Short mmCIF file of N, CA and C in Angstrom, two decimals:
data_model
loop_
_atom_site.label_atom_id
_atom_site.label_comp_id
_atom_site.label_asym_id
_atom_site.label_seq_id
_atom_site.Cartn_x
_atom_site.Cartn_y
_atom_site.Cartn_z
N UNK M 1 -26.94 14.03 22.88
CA UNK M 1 -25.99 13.70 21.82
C UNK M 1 -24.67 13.26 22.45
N UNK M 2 -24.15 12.39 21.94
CA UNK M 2 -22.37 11.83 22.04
C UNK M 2 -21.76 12.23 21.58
N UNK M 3 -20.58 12.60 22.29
CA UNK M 3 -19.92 13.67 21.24
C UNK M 3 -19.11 12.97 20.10
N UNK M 4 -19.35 11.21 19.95
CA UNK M 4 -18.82 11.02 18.72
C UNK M 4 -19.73 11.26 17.54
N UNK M 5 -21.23 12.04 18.13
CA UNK M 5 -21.68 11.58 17.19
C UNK M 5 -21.33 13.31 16.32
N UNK M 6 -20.95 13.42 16.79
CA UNK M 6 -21.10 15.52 16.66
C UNK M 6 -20.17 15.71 15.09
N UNK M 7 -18.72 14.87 15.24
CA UNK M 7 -17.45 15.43 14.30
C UNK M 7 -17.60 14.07 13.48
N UNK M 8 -17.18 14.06 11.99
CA UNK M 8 -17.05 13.39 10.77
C UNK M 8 -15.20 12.71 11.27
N UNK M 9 -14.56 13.26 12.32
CA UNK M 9 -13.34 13.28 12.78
C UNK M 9 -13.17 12.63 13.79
N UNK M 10 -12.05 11.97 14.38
CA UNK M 10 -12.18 11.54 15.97
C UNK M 10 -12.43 12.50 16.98
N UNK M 11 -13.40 11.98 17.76
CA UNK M 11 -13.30 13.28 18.99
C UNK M 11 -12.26 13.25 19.80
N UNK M 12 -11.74 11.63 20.34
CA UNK M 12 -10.81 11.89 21.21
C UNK M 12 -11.31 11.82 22.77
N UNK M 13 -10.39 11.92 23.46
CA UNK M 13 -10.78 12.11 24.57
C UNK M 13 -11.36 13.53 25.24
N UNK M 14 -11.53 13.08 26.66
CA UNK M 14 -11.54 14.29 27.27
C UNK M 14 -10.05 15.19 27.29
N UNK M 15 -10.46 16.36 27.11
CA UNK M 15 -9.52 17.57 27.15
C UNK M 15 -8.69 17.76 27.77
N UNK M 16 -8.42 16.87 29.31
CA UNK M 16 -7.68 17.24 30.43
C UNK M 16 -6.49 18.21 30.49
N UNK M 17 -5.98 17.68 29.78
CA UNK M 17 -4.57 18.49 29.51
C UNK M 17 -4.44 19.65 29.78
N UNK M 18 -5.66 20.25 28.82
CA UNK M 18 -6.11 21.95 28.87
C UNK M 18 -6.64 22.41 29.14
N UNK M 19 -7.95 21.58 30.49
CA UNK M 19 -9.02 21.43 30.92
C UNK M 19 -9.07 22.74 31.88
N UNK M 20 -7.94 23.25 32.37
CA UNK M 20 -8.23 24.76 33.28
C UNK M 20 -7.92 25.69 32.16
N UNK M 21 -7.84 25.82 30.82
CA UNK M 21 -7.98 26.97 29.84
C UNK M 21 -9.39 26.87 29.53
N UNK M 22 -10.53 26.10 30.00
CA UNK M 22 -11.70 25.98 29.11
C UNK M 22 -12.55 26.10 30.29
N UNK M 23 -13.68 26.35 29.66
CA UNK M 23 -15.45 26.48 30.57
C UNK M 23 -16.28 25.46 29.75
N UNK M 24 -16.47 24.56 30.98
CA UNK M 24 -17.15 23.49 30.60
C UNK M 24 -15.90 22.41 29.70
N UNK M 25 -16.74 21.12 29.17
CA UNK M 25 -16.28 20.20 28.68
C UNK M 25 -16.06 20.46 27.25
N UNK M 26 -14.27 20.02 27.13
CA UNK M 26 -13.99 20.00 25.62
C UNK M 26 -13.55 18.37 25.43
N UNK M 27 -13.40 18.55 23.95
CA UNK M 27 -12.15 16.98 23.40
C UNK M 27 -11.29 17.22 22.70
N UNK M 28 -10.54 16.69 22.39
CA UNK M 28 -9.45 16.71 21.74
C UNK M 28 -8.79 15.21 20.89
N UNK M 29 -8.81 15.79 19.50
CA UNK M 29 -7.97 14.08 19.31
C UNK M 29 -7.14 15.02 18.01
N UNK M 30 -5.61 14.45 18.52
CA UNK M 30 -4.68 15.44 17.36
C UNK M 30 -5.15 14.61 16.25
N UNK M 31 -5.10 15.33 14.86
CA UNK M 31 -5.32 14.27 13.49
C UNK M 31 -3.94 14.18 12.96
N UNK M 32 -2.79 15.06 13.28
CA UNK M 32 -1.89 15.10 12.94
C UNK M 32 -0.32 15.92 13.62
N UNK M 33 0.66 15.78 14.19
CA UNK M 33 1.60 16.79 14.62
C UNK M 33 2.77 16.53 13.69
N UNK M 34 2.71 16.09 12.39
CA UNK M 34 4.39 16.35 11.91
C UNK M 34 3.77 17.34 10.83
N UNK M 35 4.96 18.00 10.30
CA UNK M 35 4.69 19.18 9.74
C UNK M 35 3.80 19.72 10.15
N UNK M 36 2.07 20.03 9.80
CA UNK M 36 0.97 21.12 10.69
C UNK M 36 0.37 20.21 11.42
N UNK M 37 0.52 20.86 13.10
CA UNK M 37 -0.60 20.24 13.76
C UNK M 37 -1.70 20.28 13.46
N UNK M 38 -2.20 19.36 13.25
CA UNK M 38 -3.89 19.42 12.83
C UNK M 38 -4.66 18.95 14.59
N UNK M 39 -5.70 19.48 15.09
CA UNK M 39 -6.36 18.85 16.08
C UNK M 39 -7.64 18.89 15.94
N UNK M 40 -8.68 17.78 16.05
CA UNK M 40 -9.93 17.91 16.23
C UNK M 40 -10.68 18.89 17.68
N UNK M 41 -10.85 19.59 18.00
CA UNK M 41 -11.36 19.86 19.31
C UNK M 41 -12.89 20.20 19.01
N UNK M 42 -13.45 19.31 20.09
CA UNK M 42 -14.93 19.25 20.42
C UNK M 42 -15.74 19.85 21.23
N UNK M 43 -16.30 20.88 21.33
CA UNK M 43 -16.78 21.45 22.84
C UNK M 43 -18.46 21.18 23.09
N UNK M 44 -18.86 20.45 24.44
CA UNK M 44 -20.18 20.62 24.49
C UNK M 44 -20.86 21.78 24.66
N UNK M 45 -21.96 21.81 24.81
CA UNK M 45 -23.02 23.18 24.40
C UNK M 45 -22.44 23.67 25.96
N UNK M 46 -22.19 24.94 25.31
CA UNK M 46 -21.76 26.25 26.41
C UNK M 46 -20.57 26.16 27.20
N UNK M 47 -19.51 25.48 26.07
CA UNK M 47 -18.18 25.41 26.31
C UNK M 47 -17.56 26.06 25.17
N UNK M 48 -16.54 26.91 26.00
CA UNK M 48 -15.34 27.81 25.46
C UNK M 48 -14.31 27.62 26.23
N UNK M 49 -12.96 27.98 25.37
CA UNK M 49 -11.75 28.21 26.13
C UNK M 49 -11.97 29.97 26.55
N UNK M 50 -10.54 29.86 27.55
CA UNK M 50 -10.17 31.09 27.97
C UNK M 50 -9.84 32.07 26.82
N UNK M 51 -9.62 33.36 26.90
CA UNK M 51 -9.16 34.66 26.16
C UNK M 51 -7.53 33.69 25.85
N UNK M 52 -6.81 33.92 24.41
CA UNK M 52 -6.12 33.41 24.33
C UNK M 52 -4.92 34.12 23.21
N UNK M 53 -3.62 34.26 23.23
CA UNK M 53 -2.72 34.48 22.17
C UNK M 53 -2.40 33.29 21.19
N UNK M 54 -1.67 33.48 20.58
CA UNK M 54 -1.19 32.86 19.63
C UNK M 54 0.61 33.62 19.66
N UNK M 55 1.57 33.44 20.14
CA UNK M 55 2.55 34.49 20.07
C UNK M 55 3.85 33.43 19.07
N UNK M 56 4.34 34.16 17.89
CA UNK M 56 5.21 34.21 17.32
C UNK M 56 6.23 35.43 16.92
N UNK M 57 7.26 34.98 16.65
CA UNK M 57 8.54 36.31 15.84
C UNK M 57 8.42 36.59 14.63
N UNK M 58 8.01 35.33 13.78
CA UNK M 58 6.90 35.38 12.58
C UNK M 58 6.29 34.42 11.92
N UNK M 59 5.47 34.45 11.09
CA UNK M 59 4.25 33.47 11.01
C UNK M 59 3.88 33.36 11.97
N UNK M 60 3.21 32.07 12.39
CA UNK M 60 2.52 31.41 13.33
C UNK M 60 1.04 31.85 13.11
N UNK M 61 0.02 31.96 14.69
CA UNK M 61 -1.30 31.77 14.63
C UNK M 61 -1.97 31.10 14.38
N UNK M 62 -3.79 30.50 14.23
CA UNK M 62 -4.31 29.54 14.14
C UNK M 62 -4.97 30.04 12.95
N UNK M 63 -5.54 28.78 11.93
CA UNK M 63 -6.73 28.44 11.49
C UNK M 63 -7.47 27.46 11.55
N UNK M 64 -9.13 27.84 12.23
CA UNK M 64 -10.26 27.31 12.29
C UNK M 64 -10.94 26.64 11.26
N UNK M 65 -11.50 25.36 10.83
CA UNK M 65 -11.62 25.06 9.76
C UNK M 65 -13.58 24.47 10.83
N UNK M 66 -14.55 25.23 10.82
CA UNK M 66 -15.45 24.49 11.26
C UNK M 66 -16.27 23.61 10.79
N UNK M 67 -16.80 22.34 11.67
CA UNK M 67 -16.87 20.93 10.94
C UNK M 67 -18.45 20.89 11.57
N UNK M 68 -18.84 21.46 12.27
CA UNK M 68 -20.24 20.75 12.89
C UNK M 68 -20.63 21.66 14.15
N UNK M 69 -21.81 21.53 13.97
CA UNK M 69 -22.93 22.53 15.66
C UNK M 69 -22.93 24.41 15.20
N UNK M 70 -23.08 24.80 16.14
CA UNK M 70 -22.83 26.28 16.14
C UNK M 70 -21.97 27.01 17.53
N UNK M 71 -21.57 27.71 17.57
CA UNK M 71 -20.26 28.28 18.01
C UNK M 71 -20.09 29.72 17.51
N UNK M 72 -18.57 30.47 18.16
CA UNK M 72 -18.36 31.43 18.18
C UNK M 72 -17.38 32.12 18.23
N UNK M 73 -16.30 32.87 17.79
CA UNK M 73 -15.21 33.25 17.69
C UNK M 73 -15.32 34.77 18.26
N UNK M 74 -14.52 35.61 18.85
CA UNK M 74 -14.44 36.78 19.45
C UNK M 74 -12.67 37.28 19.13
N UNK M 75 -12.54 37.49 18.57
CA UNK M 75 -11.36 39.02 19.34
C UNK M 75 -11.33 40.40 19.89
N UNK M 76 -10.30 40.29 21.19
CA UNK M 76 -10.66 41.05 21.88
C UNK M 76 -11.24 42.61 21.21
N UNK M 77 -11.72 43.34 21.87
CA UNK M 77 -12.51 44.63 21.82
C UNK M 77 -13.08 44.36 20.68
N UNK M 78 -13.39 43.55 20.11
CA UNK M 78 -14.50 43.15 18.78
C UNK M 78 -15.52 42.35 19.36
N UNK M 79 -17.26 42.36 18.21
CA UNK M 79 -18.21 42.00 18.30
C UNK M 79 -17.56 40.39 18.31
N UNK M 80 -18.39 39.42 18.79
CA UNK M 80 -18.18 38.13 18.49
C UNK M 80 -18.95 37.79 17.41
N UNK M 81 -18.47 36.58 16.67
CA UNK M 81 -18.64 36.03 15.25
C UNK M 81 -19.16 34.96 15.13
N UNK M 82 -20.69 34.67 14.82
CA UNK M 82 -20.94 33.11 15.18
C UNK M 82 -20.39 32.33 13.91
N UNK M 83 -20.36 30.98 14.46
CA UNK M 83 -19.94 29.96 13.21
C UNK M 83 -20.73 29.17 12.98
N UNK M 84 -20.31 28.49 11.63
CA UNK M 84 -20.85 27.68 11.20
C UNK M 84 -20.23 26.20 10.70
N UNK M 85 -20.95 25.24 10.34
CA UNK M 85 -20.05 24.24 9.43
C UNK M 85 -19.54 24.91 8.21
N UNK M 86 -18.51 25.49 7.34
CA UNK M 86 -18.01 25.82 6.28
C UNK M 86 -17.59 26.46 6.80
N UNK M 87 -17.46 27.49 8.12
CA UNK M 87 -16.67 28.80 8.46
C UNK M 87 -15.30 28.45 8.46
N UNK M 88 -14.33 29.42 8.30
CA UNK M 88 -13.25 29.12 8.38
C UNK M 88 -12.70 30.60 8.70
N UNK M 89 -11.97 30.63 9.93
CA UNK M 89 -11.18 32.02 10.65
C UNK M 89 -10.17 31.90 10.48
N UNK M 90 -9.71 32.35 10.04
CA UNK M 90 -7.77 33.06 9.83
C UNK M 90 -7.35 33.75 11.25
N UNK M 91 -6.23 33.24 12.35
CA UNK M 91 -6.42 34.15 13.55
C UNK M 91 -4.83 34.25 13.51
N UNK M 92 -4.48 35.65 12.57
CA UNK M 92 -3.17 35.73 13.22
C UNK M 92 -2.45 35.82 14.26
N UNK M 93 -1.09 35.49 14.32
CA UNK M 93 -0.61 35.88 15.94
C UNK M 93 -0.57 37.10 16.38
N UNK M 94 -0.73 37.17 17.73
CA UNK M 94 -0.59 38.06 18.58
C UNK M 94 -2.08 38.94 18.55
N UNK M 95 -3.22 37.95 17.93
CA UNK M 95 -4.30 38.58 18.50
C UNK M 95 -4.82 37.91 19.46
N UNK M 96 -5.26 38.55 20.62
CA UNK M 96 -6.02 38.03 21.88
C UNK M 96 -7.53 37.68 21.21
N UNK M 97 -8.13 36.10 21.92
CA UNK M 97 -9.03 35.83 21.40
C UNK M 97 -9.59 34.85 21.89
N UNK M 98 -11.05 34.05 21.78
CA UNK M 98 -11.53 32.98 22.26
C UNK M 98 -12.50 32.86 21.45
N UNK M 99 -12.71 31.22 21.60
CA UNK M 99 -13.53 30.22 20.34
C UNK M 99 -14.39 28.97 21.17
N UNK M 100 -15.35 28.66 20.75
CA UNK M 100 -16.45 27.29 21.53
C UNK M 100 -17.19 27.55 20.94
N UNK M 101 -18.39 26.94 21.72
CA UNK M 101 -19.65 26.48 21.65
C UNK M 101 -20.58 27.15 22.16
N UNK M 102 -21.87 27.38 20.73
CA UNK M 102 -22.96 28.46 21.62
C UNK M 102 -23.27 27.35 22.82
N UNK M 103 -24.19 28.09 23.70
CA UNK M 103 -24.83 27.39 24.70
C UNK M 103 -25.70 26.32 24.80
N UNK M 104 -26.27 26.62 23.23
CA UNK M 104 -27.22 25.35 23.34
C UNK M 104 -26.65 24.43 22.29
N UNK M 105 -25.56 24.00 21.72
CA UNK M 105 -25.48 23.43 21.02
C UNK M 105 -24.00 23.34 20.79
N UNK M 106 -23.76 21.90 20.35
CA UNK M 106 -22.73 21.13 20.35
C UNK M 106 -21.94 21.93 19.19
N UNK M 107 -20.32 22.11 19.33
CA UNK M 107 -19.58 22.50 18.06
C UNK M 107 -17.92 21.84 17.74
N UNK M 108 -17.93 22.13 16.48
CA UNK M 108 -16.50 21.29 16.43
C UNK M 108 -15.62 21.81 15.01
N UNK M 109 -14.20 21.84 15.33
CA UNK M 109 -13.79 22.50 15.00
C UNK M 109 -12.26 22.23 14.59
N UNK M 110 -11.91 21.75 13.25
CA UNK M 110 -10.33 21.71 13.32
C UNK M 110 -9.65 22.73 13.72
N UNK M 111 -8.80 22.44 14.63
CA UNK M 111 -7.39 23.83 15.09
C UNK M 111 -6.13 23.64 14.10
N UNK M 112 -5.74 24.25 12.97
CA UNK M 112 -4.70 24.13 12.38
C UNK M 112 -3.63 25.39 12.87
N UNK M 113 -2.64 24.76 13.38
CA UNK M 113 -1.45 25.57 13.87
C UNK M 113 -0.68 25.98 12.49
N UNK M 114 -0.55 27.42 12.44
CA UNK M 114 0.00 27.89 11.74
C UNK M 114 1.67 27.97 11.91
N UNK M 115 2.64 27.20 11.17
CA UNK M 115 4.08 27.41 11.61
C UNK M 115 4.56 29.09 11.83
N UNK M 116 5.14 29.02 12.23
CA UNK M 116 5.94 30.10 12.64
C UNK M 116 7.46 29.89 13.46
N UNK M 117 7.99 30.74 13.86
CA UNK M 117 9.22 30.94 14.60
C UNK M 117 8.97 31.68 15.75
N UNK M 118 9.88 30.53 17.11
CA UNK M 118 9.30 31.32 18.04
C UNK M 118 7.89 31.14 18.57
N UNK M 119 7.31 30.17 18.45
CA UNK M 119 5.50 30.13 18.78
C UNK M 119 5.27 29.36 20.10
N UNK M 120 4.51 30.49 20.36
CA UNK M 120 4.02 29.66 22.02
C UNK M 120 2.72 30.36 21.93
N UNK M 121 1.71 29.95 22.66
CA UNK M 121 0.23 30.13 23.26
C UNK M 121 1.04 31.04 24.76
N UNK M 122 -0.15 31.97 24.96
CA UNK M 122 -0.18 32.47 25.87
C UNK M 122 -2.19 32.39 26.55
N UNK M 123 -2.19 32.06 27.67
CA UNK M 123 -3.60 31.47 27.91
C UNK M 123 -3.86 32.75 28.84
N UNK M 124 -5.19 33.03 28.64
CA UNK M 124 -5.29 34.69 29.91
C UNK M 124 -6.41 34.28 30.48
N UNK M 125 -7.33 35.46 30.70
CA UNK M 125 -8.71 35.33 31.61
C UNK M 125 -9.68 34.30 31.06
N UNK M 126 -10.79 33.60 31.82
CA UNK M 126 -11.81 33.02 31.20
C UNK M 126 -12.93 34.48 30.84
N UNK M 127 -13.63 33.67 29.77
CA UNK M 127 -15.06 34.71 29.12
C UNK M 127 -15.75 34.89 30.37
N UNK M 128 -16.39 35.54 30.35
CA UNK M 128 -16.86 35.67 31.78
C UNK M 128 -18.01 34.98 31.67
N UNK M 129 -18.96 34.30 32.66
CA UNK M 129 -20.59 33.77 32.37
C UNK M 129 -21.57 35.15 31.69
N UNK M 130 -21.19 36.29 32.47
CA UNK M 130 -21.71 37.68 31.85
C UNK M 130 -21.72 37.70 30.37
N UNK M 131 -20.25 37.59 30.08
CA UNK M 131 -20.32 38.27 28.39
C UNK M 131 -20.86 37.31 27.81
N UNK M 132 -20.46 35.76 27.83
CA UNK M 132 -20.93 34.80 27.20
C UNK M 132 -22.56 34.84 27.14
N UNK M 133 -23.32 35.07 28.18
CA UNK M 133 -24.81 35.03 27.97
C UNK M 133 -25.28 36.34 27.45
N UNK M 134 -24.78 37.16 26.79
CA UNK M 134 -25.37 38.26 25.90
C UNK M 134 -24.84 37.60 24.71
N UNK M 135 -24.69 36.44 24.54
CA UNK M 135 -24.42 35.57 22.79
C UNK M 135 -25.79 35.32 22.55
N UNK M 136 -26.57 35.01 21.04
CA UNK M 136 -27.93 34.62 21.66
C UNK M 136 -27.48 33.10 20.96
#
């Protein structure tokens, strides 16, 4: 599969930018940055980003709006959550967390940045190959 063929959205390019927060190959094509960033991000099968914050003073955090494949959401010391096309995660700030693609299969996913005050990403450890392969 191509990964244009994966999202109803632009895929965009390759990820580079953020390419050492992730395992394996992502994309990225913003749909929008005035008022809410909107971003398409694409990950091929058995790509995830790193463990990740969301840090604001208030508001902020992400919502996931998923568009295509299957995939997976985790916060820390919690079970992981598979997704779907219709899923949609609410990830307030200041929870540690990570989101991709099951292993065998392509996923995609609007990132809507939640405003806030004060908001920055904080990027931490990668998933390990361990935890990720007890996903089925």
């Amino acid at each position: 599969m191509k990964p244009e063929e994966v999202s109803m959205f632009p895929v965009g390019g390759k990820n580079e930018a953020f390419s050492k927060y992730f395992t394996g190959q992502s994309y990225l094509s913003m749909l929008t940055t005035k008022g809410v960033a909107i971003g398409n991000v694409t990950f091929e099968p058995g790509c995830r980003n790193n463990w990740h914050i969301h840090h604001a003073k208030s508001g902020g955090g992400q919502i996931l709006l998923c568009t295509a494949g299957r995939g997976y959401y985790q916060e820390w010391g919690k079970e992981a959550r598979e997704l779907h096309p219709g899923d949609v995660v609410v990830i307030p700030a200041e929870v540690k967390h990570w989101h991709g693609a099951a292993s065998d299969s392509w996923f995609a996913h609007l990132a809507v940045e939640v405003p806030g005050e004060d908001t920055a990403n904080e990027w931490c450890e990668a998933v390990s190959d361990e935890e990720y392969s007890k996903l089925k």
